[in-house]
Amino acid sequence: APPTGQKIQRFSLFERILHWYTAFFFIVLAITGLSMLFGRAVLIPAFGHKGFSAYMNPAMTVHNYSGPLFLAGLIVEIVVWVKDNIPKKRDIEWFKNLGGMVGKGPRPDAGKINGGEKLWFWFMVVAGAFVGVSGFILDFPGFEQTRATMKFYHIIHATAAILFVAASFGHIY
């Protein structure tokens, strides 16, 4: 049938604001976190020690304060969207032909949220838990953590964050 021109609101204004609130802090954390992780190898050669130091001092503060704000947005997103992201039988059909990109015939019905979006949602829940818990431990070292504990959680935090950032490119695409 020809297009009708009728538009359907998929997400409410609150949901769109929530998404962009969380996305803003995700981007800030990704930039500042990757700067901390790879700064010595990438940014010092480009900007020198003084330039790197001038950037990293405020970047670390921004990173540490943005983490809890991001985590708050992520928790609200989970609460708001969990009901729509429960896997259903139709998601298997969606994955079989990649949402209609492979094979013949009509696109499978996905409902409000397709299988790929549900996969991203649950990945976000797991990655967010790892990044959130490890970030909390790193942000608040007053719980008598040992140096070995802090090293361990730095590795967990960096690994989960890199996977989160890498997977986000699929979501953004």
Coordinates of C-alpha atoms in Angstrom, one line a residue:
A1 CA 0.0 0.0 0.0
P2 CA 1.2 3.5 -0.6
P3 CA 2.5 5.6 2.3
T4 CA -0.3 7.3 4.2
G5 CA 1.7 10.1 5.7
Q6 CA 0.4 9.2 9.1
K7 CA 3.0 9.3 11.8
I8 CA 3.1 7.1 14.9
Q9 CA 4.8 8.3 18.1
R10 CA 7.1 5.5 19.1
F11 CA 8.6 7.0 22.2
S12 CA 7.2 9.7 24.4
L13 CA 8.9 13.1 24.9
F14 CA 10.1 11.9 28.4
E15 CA 11.7 8.8 26.9
R16 CA 13.5 10.8 24.2
I17 CA 14.8 13.2 26.8
L18 CA 15.9 10.3 29.0
H19 CA 17.7 8.7 26.1
W20 CA 19.6 11.8 25.1
Y21 CA 20.4 12.7 28.8
T22 CA 22.0 9.2 29.1
A23 CA 23.6 9.4 25.7
F24 CA 25.2 12.8 26.5
F25 CA 26.9 11.4 29.6
F26 CA 27.8 8.2 27.8
I27 CA 29.7 10.3 25.2
V28 CA 31.4 12.5 27.8
L29 CA 32.5 9.3 29.7
A30 CA 33.7 7.6 26.5
I31 CA 35.8 10.6 25.5
T32 CA 37.3 11.2 28.9
G33 CA 37.7 7.5 29.8
L34 CA 39.4 6.7 26.5
S35 CA 41.6 9.8 27.1
M36 CA 42.7 8.4 30.4
L37 CA 43.3 4.9 29.0
F38 CA 45.2 5.8 25.9
G39 CA 46.3 9.3 26.7
R40 CA 50.0 8.5 27.4
A41 CA 50.3 6.7 24.0
V42 CA 48.1 9.0 21.9
L43 CA 47.6 12.4 23.5
I44 CA 51.1 13.1 25.0
P45 CA 52.8 12.7 21.6
A46 CA 50.2 15.0 20.1
F47 CA 49.9 17.7 22.7
G48 CA 53.0 17.3 24.9
H49 CA 53.1 16.7 28.6
K50 CA 51.8 20.2 29.5
G51 CA 48.9 20.1 27.1
F52 CA 48.0 16.6 28.2
S53 CA 48.1 17.6 31.8
A54 CA 46.0 20.7 31.2
Y55 CA 43.3 18.6 29.5
M56 CA 43.4 15.5 31.8
N57 CA 43.1 17.3 35.1
P58 CA 39.6 18.6 34.4
A59 CA 38.7 15.6 32.2
M60 CA 39.3 13.2 35.2
T61 CA 37.0 15.4 37.4
V62 CA 34.4 15.5 34.7
H63 CA 34.6 11.7 34.3
N64 CA 34.3 11.1 38.0
Y65 CA 31.2 13.4 38.4
S66 CA 29.6 12.2 35.1
G67 CA 29.7 8.5 36.0
P68 CA 26.9 8.7 38.7
L69 CA 24.8 10.9 36.5
F70 CA 25.1 8.4 33.6
L71 CA 24.3 5.5 35.9
A72 CA 21.2 7.3 37.2
G73 CA 20.0 7.7 33.6
L74 CA 20.8 4.1 32.8
I75 CA 18.8 2.8 35.8
V76 CA 15.8 5.0 34.9
E77 CA 16.1 3.7 31.3
I78 CA 16.1 0.1 32.5
V79 CA 13.0 0.7 34.7
V80 CA 11.1 2.5 31.9
W81 CA 12.0 0.1 29.1
V82 CA 12.3 -3.4 30.7
K83 CA 8.7 -4.2 29.9
D84 CA 9.2 -3.6 26.2
N85 CA 12.5 -5.6 26.1
I86 CA 11.3 -9.0 27.3
P87 CA 12.3 -11.5 24.5
K88 CA 9.4 -13.0 22.6
K89 CA 9.1 -15.8 20.0
R90 CA 8.9 -13.2 17.2
D91 CA 12.4 -12.0 18.0
I92 CA 13.7 -15.4 16.8
E93 CA 12.1 -14.8 13.4
W94 CA 13.5 -11.3 13.4
F95 CA 17.0 -12.6 13.9
K96 CA 16.6 -15.4 11.3
N97 CA 16.4 -12.8 8.5
L98 CA 18.0 -9.9 10.3
G99 CA 14.9 -7.8 10.3
G100 CA 14.1 -8.4 6.7
M101 CA 17.5 -7.7 5.3
V102 CA 18.2 -11.3 4.4
G103 CA 15.9 -13.7 2.5
K104 CA 12.6 -13.0 0.7
G105 CA 9.2 -12.0 1.9
P106 CA 7.9 -9.3 4.1
R107 CA 9.7 -8.0 7.1
P108 CA 8.8 -9.9 10.3
D109 CA 6.7 -8.2 12.8
A110 CA 8.9 -6.9 15.6
G111 CA 6.4 -5.1 17.8
K112 CA 7.6 -1.8 19.4
I113 CA 11.1 -3.1 19.9
N114 CA 12.9 -5.4 17.5
G115 CA 15.3 -8.2 18.4
G116 CA 18.4 -6.2 17.7
E117 CA 17.2 -3.4 20.0
K118 CA 16.4 -5.9 22.7
L119 CA 19.8 -7.4 22.4
W120 CA 21.4 -3.9 22.8
F121 CA 19.1 -3.3 25.8
W122 CA 20.2 -6.4 27.7
F123 CA 23.9 -5.9 26.7
M124 CA 23.5 -2.3 28.1
V125 CA 22.1 -3.8 31.4
V126 CA 25.0 -6.1 31.8
A127 CA 27.7 -3.7 30.7
G128 CA 26.2 -1.0 32.7
A129 CA 26.2 -3.2 35.8
F130 CA 29.9 -3.9 35.3
V131 CA 30.9 -0.3 34.5
G132 CA 28.6 1.0 37.3
V133 CA 29.8 -1.2 40.1
S134 CA 33.5 -1.0 39.2
G135 CA 33.2 2.8 38.7
F136 CA 31.6 3.2 42.1
I137 CA 34.4 1.3 43.7
L138 CA 37.0 3.4 41.9
D139 CA 35.2 6.7 42.6
F140 CA 34.9 6.0 46.3
P141 CA 38.1 4.3 47.5
G142 CA 37.2 4.8 51.2
F143 CA 36.0 1.3 51.7
E144 CA 39.4 0.0 52.7
Q145 CA 40.1 -1.4 49.2
T146 CA 43.7 -2.6 48.7
R147 CA 45.8 -1.6 45.8
A148 CA 45.3 -5.0 44.3
T149 CA 41.5 -4.6 44.5
M150 CA 41.7 -1.2 42.8
K151 CA 43.9 -2.7 40.0
F152 CA 41.4 -5.5 39.5
Y153 CA 38.5 -3.1 39.3
H154 CA 40.4 -0.8 36.9
I155 CA 40.7 -3.8 34.5
I156 CA 37.0 -4.7 34.9
H157 CA 36.0 -1.1 34.4
A158 CA 38.2 -0.5 31.3
T159 CA 37.3 -3.8 29.7
A160 CA 33.5 -3.4 30.2
A161 CA 33.7 0.3 29.1
I162 CA 35.6 -0.5 25.9
L163 CA 33.1 -3.3 25.0
F164 CA 30.2 -0.8 25.8
V165 CA 31.7 1.9 23.6
A166 CA 32.4 -0.6 20.8
A167 CA 28.9 -2.0 20.9
S168 CA 27.4 1.4 21.0
F169 CA 28.5 2.0 17.4
G170 CA 26.1 -0.8 16.4
H171 CA 23.3 0.9 18.3
I172 CA 24.2 4.3 16.8
Y173 CA 24.3 2.9 13.3

